[in-house]
Amino acid sequence: MSKKPASNARATEATEATEETAGTGTAAALPGRLTAAAALTALEGLALAGLGVYMLFVGIAGDPDSPQQAETGGVTLLALAALPLIAARGLRLGRRWSRGPALITQLMALPVAWTLWTTGGAMAAAAVGLALTAVAVVALLVNPTATEALGIGPGEQTR
C-alpha cells in the first residue's frame, strides 16, 4: 500500500521539477527541434572556426599573396565563429537569450550563401548547403515548440 503513494509522489515531484526548470536553462526537457537548431548552429560555428584556422595557417606557413590579409581574415573568422558557437551552447542549455544570436547568425549566412551562389562552380554547392541550413535553423527557432521551451511567447511578458 505504501509503494503506490510513494511512486505517485515521486512522479509528481519529477513533473513539478520539469515544469519549474522549463525555459530556465536545463537541457533535460528540450524539444528535438531546439536540439537540432543547436546542432546546426554549432556546425556553422565549427565551419567558420575551421576556415579561420586554415587561413591563419596559410598566412603563417603558406605562401599567400598577402600574409597580413590572410592572417587578419583568419582572426576575423575565428572571432565570428564565437557567435554561433555561444548561441548553440545557449540553445542546448535552453537559455532564452540564445535565440537572438542564433537567428542573427542565420540572417548573416543568407547573403553569404547568395555570394557563394553567384560565384558558381563548386561554391554553388556550398551555397545551397549554407542556405538550406540557415532556413532550416530559422524555421526550427521560430517554431512554437522551441519558443515555448525557451520561455518566449505571448504569456511570458512577466518573466
Coordinates of N, CA and C in Angstrom, one line a residue:
M1 N 0.8 -1.2 0.0 CA 0.0 0.0 0.0 C 0.9 1.3 0.0
S2 N 2.0 1.2 0.7 CA 2.8 2.4 0.8 C 3.6 2.6 -0.5
K3 N 3.8 1.6 -1.3 CA 4.6 1.8 -2.5 C 3.9 2.6 -3.5
K4 N 2.6 2.4 -3.7 CA 1.8 3.2 -4.7 C 1.9 4.7 -4.4
P5 N 1.6 5.2 -3.2 CA 1.6 6.6 -3.0 C 3.0 7.1 -3.1
A6 N 4.1 6.4 -2.7 CA 5.4 6.8 -2.8 C 5.8 7.0 -4.3
S7 N 5.4 6.1 -5.2 CA 5.7 6.3 -6.6 C 5.0 7.4 -7.2
N8 N 3.7 7.6 -6.8 CA 3.0 8.8 -7.2 C 3.6 10.1 -6.8
A9 N 4.1 10.1 -5.6 CA 4.7 11.3 -5.0 C 6.0 11.6 -5.8
R10 N 6.8 10.6 -6.1 CA 8.0 10.7 -7.0 C 7.7 11.3 -8.3
A11 N 6.6 10.7 -9.0 CA 6.2 11.2 -10.3 C 5.8 12.6 -10.2
T12 N 5.0 13.0 -9.2 CA 4.6 14.4 -9.1 C 5.7 15.3 -8.9
E13 N 6.7 14.9 -8.0 CA 7.9 15.7 -7.8 C 8.7 15.9 -9.1
A14 N 8.8 14.8 -9.9 CA 9.5 14.9 -11.2 C 8.8 15.8 -12.1
T15 N 7.5 15.7 -12.2 CA 6.7 16.6 -13.1 C 6.9 18.1 -12.6
E16 N 6.8 18.3 -11.3 CA 7.0 19.7 -10.8 C 8.4 20.2 -11.1
A17 N 9.4 19.4 -11.0 CA 10.7 19.8 -11.2 C 10.9 20.2 -12.7
T18 N 10.3 19.4 -13.6 CA 10.4 19.6 -15.0 C 9.7 20.9 -15.4
E19 N 8.5 21.2 -14.8 CA 7.8 22.4 -15.0 C 8.6 23.6 -14.5
E20 N 9.2 23.5 -13.4 CA 10.0 24.6 -12.8 C 11.2 25.0 -13.6
T21 N 11.8 24.0 -14.2 CA 13.0 24.2 -15.0 C 12.8 24.5 -16.5
A22 N 11.6 24.5 -16.9 CA 11.3 24.8 -18.3 C 11.7 26.2 -18.6
G23 N 12.5 26.4 -19.6 CA 12.9 27.7 -20.0 C 14.0 28.4 -19.1
T24 N 14.5 27.6 -18.2 CA 15.5 28.2 -17.2 C 16.9 27.7 -17.4
G25 N 17.1 26.9 -18.5 CA 18.5 26.6 -18.8 C 18.8 25.1 -18.6
T26 N 17.9 24.2 -18.4 CA 18.2 22.8 -18.3 C 18.0 22.2 -19.7
A27 N 18.8 21.3 -20.0 CA 18.7 20.6 -21.3 C 17.8 19.3 -21.2
A28 N 17.3 19.0 -20.0 CA 16.6 17.7 -19.8 C 15.4 17.6 -20.7
A29 N 14.6 18.7 -20.8 CA 13.3 18.6 -21.4 C 13.2 19.4 -22.7
L30 N 14.4 19.6 -23.4 CA 14.4 20.3 -24.6 C 13.7 19.5 -25.8
P31 N 12.9 20.2 -26.6 CA 12.3 19.5 -27.7 C 13.4 19.2 -28.8
G32 N 13.2 18.2 -29.6 CA 14.1 17.9 -30.6 C 14.4 19.0 -31.6
R33 N 13.4 19.9 -31.9 CA 13.6 21.0 -32.8 C 14.7 21.9 -32.2
L34 N 14.7 22.2 -30.9 CA 15.7 23.1 -30.3 C 17.1 22.4 -30.3
T35 N 17.1 21.1 -30.1 CA 18.4 20.4 -30.2 C 19.0 20.4 -31.6
A36 N 18.1 20.2 -32.6 CA 18.5 20.2 -34.0 C 19.1 21.6 -34.3
A37 N 18.4 22.7 -33.9 CA 18.8 24.0 -34.2 C 20.2 24.3 -33.5
A38 N 20.4 23.8 -32.3 CA 21.6 24.0 -31.6 C 22.7 23.2 -32.4
A39 N 22.5 22.0 -32.8 CA 23.5 21.3 -33.6 C 23.9 21.9 -34.9
L40 N 22.9 22.4 -35.6 CA 23.2 23.1 -36.9 C 23.9 24.4 -36.7
T41 N 23.6 25.1 -35.7 CA 24.2 26.4 -35.4 C 25.7 26.1 -35.0
A42 N 25.9 25.0 -34.2 CA 27.2 24.7 -33.8 C 28.1 24.2 -35.0
L43 N 27.4 23.5 -35.9 CA 28.1 23.1 -37.1 C 28.6 24.3 -37.9
E44 N 27.8 25.3 -38.0 CA 28.2 26.5 -38.7 C 29.3 27.2 -38.0
G45 N 29.3 27.3 -36.7 CA 30.4 27.9 -35.9 C 31.7 27.1 -36.1
L46 N 31.6 25.8 -36.1 CA 32.8 25.0 -36.3 C 33.4 25.1 -37.7
A47 N 32.5 25.3 -38.7 CA 33.0 25.5 -40.0 C 33.7 26.8 -40.1
L48 N 33.1 27.9 -39.5 CA 33.8 29.2 -39.5 C 35.2 29.1 -38.8
A49 N 35.2 28.4 -37.7 CA 36.4 28.3 -36.9 C 37.5 27.5 -37.7
G50 N 37.0 26.5 -38.4 CA 37.9 25.7 -39.3 C 38.5 26.5 -40.4
L51 N 37.7 27.3 -41.0 CA 38.2 28.2 -42.1 C 39.1 29.2 -41.5
G52 N 38.8 29.7 -40.3 CA 39.7 30.7 -39.7 C 41.1 30.1 -39.4
V53 N 41.1 28.9 -38.9 CA 42.4 28.2 -38.6 C 43.2 28.0 -39.9
Y54 N 42.5 27.6 -40.9 CA 43.1 27.3 -42.2 C 43.7 28.6 -42.8
M55 N 43.0 29.7 -42.7 CA 43.5 31.0 -43.2 C 44.7 31.4 -42.4
L56 N 44.7 31.2 -41.1 CA 45.8 31.6 -40.3 C 47.0 30.7 -40.6
F57 N 46.8 29.4 -40.8 CA 47.9 28.5 -41.2 C 48.5 28.9 -42.5
V58 N 47.7 29.2 -43.5 CA 48.2 29.6 -44.8 C 48.9 31.0 -44.7
G59 N 48.4 31.9 -43.9 CA 49.1 33.2 -43.7 C 50.4 33.0 -43.0
I60 N 50.6 32.1 -42.1 CA 51.8 32.0 -41.4 C 52.8 31.0 -42.1
A61 N 52.3 29.8 -42.5 CA 53.2 28.8 -43.0 C 53.2 28.7 -44.5
G62 N 52.1 29.2 -45.2 CA 52.0 29.1 -46.6 C 52.6 30.3 -47.3
D63 N 52.3 30.4 -48.6 CA 52.8 31.5 -49.4 C 51.6 32.2 -50.1
P64 N 50.8 33.0 -49.3 CA 49.7 33.7 -49.8 C 50.2 35.0 -50.5
D65 N 49.3 35.6 -51.3 CA 49.7 36.8 -51.9 C 49.9 37.9 -50.9
S66 N 49.1 37.9 -49.8 CA 49.3 38.9 -48.8 C 49.2 38.1 -47.4
P67 N 50.3 37.8 -46.8 CA 50.2 37.1 -45.5 C 49.4 37.9 -44.4
Q68 N 49.6 39.2 -44.4 CA 48.8 40.0 -43.5 C 47.3 39.9 -43.7
Q69 N 46.9 39.9 -44.9 CA 45.5 39.8 -45.2 C 45.0 38.4 -44.8
A70 N 45.7 37.4 -45.1 CA 45.3 36.0 -44.7 C 45.2 35.9 -43.2
E71 N 46.2 36.4 -42.5 CA 46.2 36.3 -41.0 C 45.0 37.1 -40.4
T72 N 44.8 38.3 -40.9 CA 43.7 39.1 -40.5 C 42.3 38.4 -40.8
G73 N 42.2 37.9 -41.9 CA 41.0 37.1 -42.3 C 40.8 35.9 -41.4
G74 N 41.8 35.2 -41.1 CA 41.7 34.1 -40.2 C 41.3 34.5 -38.8
V75 N 41.9 35.5 -38.2 CA 41.5 36.0 -36.9 C 40.0 36.5 -36.9
T76 N 39.6 37.2 -38.0 CA 38.3 37.6 -38.1 C 37.3 36.5 -38.1
L77 N 37.6 35.4 -38.9 CA 36.7 34.3 -38.9 C 36.6 33.6 -37.6
L78 N 37.7 33.5 -36.9 CA 37.7 32.9 -35.5 C 36.8 33.7 -34.6
A79 N 36.9 35.0 -34.7 CA 36.1 35.9 -33.9 C 34.6 35.7 -34.2
L80 N 34.3 35.6 -35.5 CA 32.9 35.5 -36.0 C 32.4 34.1 -35.6
A81 N 33.3 33.1 -35.5 CA 32.8 31.8 -35.1 C 32.3 31.7 -33.7
A82 N 32.7 32.7 -32.9 CA 32.3 32.7 -31.5 C 30.8 32.9 -31.3
L83 N 30.2 33.7 -32.2 CA 28.7 34.0 -32.1 C 27.9 32.7 -32.2
P84 N 28.0 32.0 -33.3 CA 27.2 30.8 -33.4 C 27.5 29.7 -32.4
L85 N 28.8 29.6 -32.0 CA 29.1 28.6 -31.0 C 28.5 28.9 -29.6
I86 N 28.6 30.2 -29.3 CA 28.0 30.6 -28.0 C 26.5 30.4 -28.0
A87 N 25.9 30.8 -29.2 CA 24.4 30.7 -29.4 C 24.0 29.2 -29.3
A88 N 24.8 28.3 -29.9 CA 24.5 26.9 -29.9 C 24.5 26.3 -28.5
R89 N 25.5 26.7 -27.8 CA 25.6 26.3 -26.4 C 24.4 26.8 -25.6
G90 N 24.0 28.0 -25.8 CA 22.9 28.6 -25.1 C 21.6 27.8 -25.5
L91 N 21.4 27.5 -26.8 CA 20.2 26.8 -27.2 C 20.2 25.4 -26.6
R92 N 21.4 24.8 -26.5 CA 21.4 23.4 -26.0 C 21.1 23.4 -24.5
L93 N 21.4 24.5 -23.8 CA 21.1 24.6 -22.4 C 19.7 25.2 -22.1
G94 N 19.0 25.6 -23.2 CA 17.7 26.1 -23.1 C 17.7 27.5 -22.6
R95 N 18.7 28.3 -22.9 CA 18.8 29.7 -22.5 C 17.9 30.6 -23.4
R96 N 17.2 31.4 -22.8 CA 16.2 32.3 -23.5 C 17.0 33.3 -24.4
W97 N 18.1 33.8 -24.0 CA 18.8 34.8 -24.7 C 19.5 34.3 -26.0
S98 N 19.6 33.0 -26.1 CA 20.4 32.4 -27.2 C 19.7 32.4 -28.6
R99 N 18.4 32.6 -28.6 CA 17.7 32.6 -29.8 C 18.1 33.8 -30.7
G100 N 18.2 34.9 -30.1 CA 18.6 36.1 -30.9 C 19.9 36.0 -31.6
P101 N 21.0 35.6 -30.9 CA 22.3 35.4 -31.7 C 22.2 34.3 -32.7
A102 N 21.4 33.2 -32.4 CA 21.3 32.2 -33.4 C 20.6 32.7 -34.6
L103 N 19.5 33.4 -34.5 CA 18.8 34.0 -35.6 C 19.7 35.0 -36.4
I104 N 20.4 35.8 -35.7 CA 21.3 36.8 -36.3 C 22.3 36.0 -37.2
T105 N 22.9 34.9 -36.7 CA 23.8 34.1 -37.4 C 23.2 33.6 -38.7
Q106 N 22.0 33.2 -38.7 CA 21.3 32.7 -39.9 C 21.0 33.8 -40.9
L107 N 20.6 35.0 -40.4 CA 20.4 36.1 -41.3 C 21.7 36.6 -41.9
M108 N 22.8 36.4 -41.2 CA 24.1 36.8 -41.8 C 24.5 35.7 -42.8
A109 N 24.1 34.5 -42.6 CA 24.5 33.4 -43.5 C 23.8 33.5 -44.9
L110 N 22.6 34.1 -45.0 CA 21.9 34.1 -46.2 C 22.6 35.0 -47.3
P111 N 23.1 36.2 -47.0 CA 23.8 36.9 -48.0 C 25.2 36.2 -48.4
V112 N 25.8 35.6 -47.5 CA 27.0 34.8 -47.8 C 26.6 33.7 -48.8
A113 N 25.5 33.0 -48.5 CA 25.1 31.9 -49.4 C 24.9 32.5 -50.8
W114 N 24.2 33.7 -50.9 CA 23.9 34.3 -52.2 C 25.2 34.6 -52.9
T115 N 26.2 35.1 -52.2 CA 27.5 35.5 -52.8 C 28.2 34.2 -53.3
L116 N 28.2 33.1 -52.5 CA 28.7 31.9 -53.0 C 28.0 31.4 -54.2
W117 N 26.7 31.5 -54.3 CA 25.9 31.0 -55.4 C 26.3 31.8 -56.7
T118 N 26.5 33.1 -56.6 CA 26.8 33.9 -57.8 C 28.2 33.6 -58.2
T119 N 29.1 33.1 -57.4 CA 30.5 32.7 -57.7 C 30.4 31.5 -58.7
G120 N 29.5 30.6 -58.4 CA 29.4 29.4 -59.3 C 30.4 28.3 -59.0
G121 N 30.4 27.3 -59.8 CA 31.3 26.2 -59.7 C 31.0 25.4 -58.4
A122 N 32.1 25.0 -57.7 CA 31.9 24.2 -56.5 C 31.3 25.0 -55.4
M123 N 31.5 26.4 -55.5 CA 30.9 27.2 -54.4 C 29.4 27.2 -54.4
A124 N 28.8 26.8 -55.6 CA 27.3 26.8 -55.6 C 26.8 25.7 -54.7
A125 N 27.5 24.6 -54.6 CA 27.1 23.5 -53.7 C 27.2 24.0 -52.3
A126 N 28.2 24.7 -51.9 CA 28.4 25.2 -50.6 C 27.3 26.2 -50.3
A127 N 26.9 27.0 -51.3 CA 25.8 28.0 -51.1 C 24.5 27.3 -50.8
V128 N 24.2 26.3 -51.6 CA 22.9 25.6 -51.3 C 22.9 25.0 -49.9
G129 N 24.0 24.3 -49.5 CA 24.1 23.8 -48.2 C 23.9 24.8 -47.1
L130 N 24.6 26.0 -47.3 CA 24.5 27.0 -46.3 C 23.1 27.6 -46.2
A131 N 22.5 27.9 -47.4 CA 21.2 28.5 -47.4 C 20.2 27.5 -46.8
L132 N 20.2 26.3 -47.1 CA 19.3 25.3 -46.6 C 19.4 25.2 -45.1
T133 N 20.7 25.2 -44.6 CA 20.9 25.1 -43.1 C 20.3 26.4 -42.5
A134 N 20.6 27.6 -43.0 CA 20.1 28.8 -42.4 C 18.6 28.8 -42.4
V135 N 17.9 28.5 -43.5 CA 16.5 28.5 -43.5 C 15.9 27.4 -42.5
A136 N 16.6 26.3 -42.4 CA 16.1 25.2 -41.5 C 16.2 25.7 -40.1
V137 N 17.3 26.3 -39.7 CA 17.5 26.8 -38.3 C 16.5 27.9 -38.0
V138 N 16.3 28.8 -38.9 CA 15.2 29.8 -38.7 C 13.9 29.2 -38.4
A139 N 13.5 28.2 -39.3 CA 12.2 27.5 -39.1 C 12.2 26.8 -37.8
L140 N 13.3 26.2 -37.4 CA 13.3 25.5 -36.1 C 13.2 26.4 -34.9
L141 N 13.8 27.6 -35.0 CA 13.8 28.5 -33.9 C 12.5 29.3 -33.7
V142 N 11.8 29.6 -34.8 CA 10.5 30.3 -34.7 C 9.3 29.4 -34.4
N143 N 9.6 28.1 -34.4 CA 8.5 27.1 -34.1 C 8.0 27.3 -32.7
P144 N 6.7 27.3 -32.6 CA 6.1 27.5 -31.2 C 6.6 26.5 -30.1
T145 N 7.0 25.3 -30.5 CA 7.5 24.4 -29.5 C 8.8 24.9 -29.0
A146 N 9.7 25.4 -29.9 CA 11.0 25.9 -29.5 C 10.9 27.1 -28.7
T147 N 10.0 28.0 -29.1 CA 9.9 29.3 -28.4 C 9.3 29.0 -27.0
E148 N 8.4 28.1 -26.9 CA 7.8 27.8 -25.6 C 8.9 27.1 -24.7
A149 N 9.7 26.3 -25.2 CA 10.8 25.6 -24.4 C 11.8 26.7 -23.9
L150 N 12.0 27.7 -24.7 CA 12.9 28.8 -24.3 C 12.2 29.8 -23.4
G151 N 10.9 29.7 -23.2 CA 10.2 30.6 -22.3 C 9.9 31.9 -23.0
I152 N 9.8 31.9 -24.3 CA 9.4 33.0 -25.1 C 8.0 32.9 -25.6
G153 N 7.2 33.9 -25.5 CA 5.9 33.7 -26.0 C 4.9 34.8 -25.5
P154 N 3.7 34.8 -25.9 CA 2.7 35.8 -25.5 C 2.5 35.9 -24.0
G155 N 2.4 34.7 -23.4 CA 2.1 34.7 -22.0 C 3.3 34.9 -21.1
E156 N 4.5 35.2 -21.7 CA 5.7 35.2 -20.9 C 6.3 36.6 -20.6
Q157 N 5.5 37.7 -20.8 CA 6.0 39.0 -20.7 C 6.3 39.3 -19.2
T158 N 5.8 38.6 -18.3 CA 6.0 38.9 -16.9 C 7.3 38.3 -16.4
R159 N 8.0 37.5 -17.1 CA 9.2 36.9 -16.6 C 10.4 37.9 -16.6

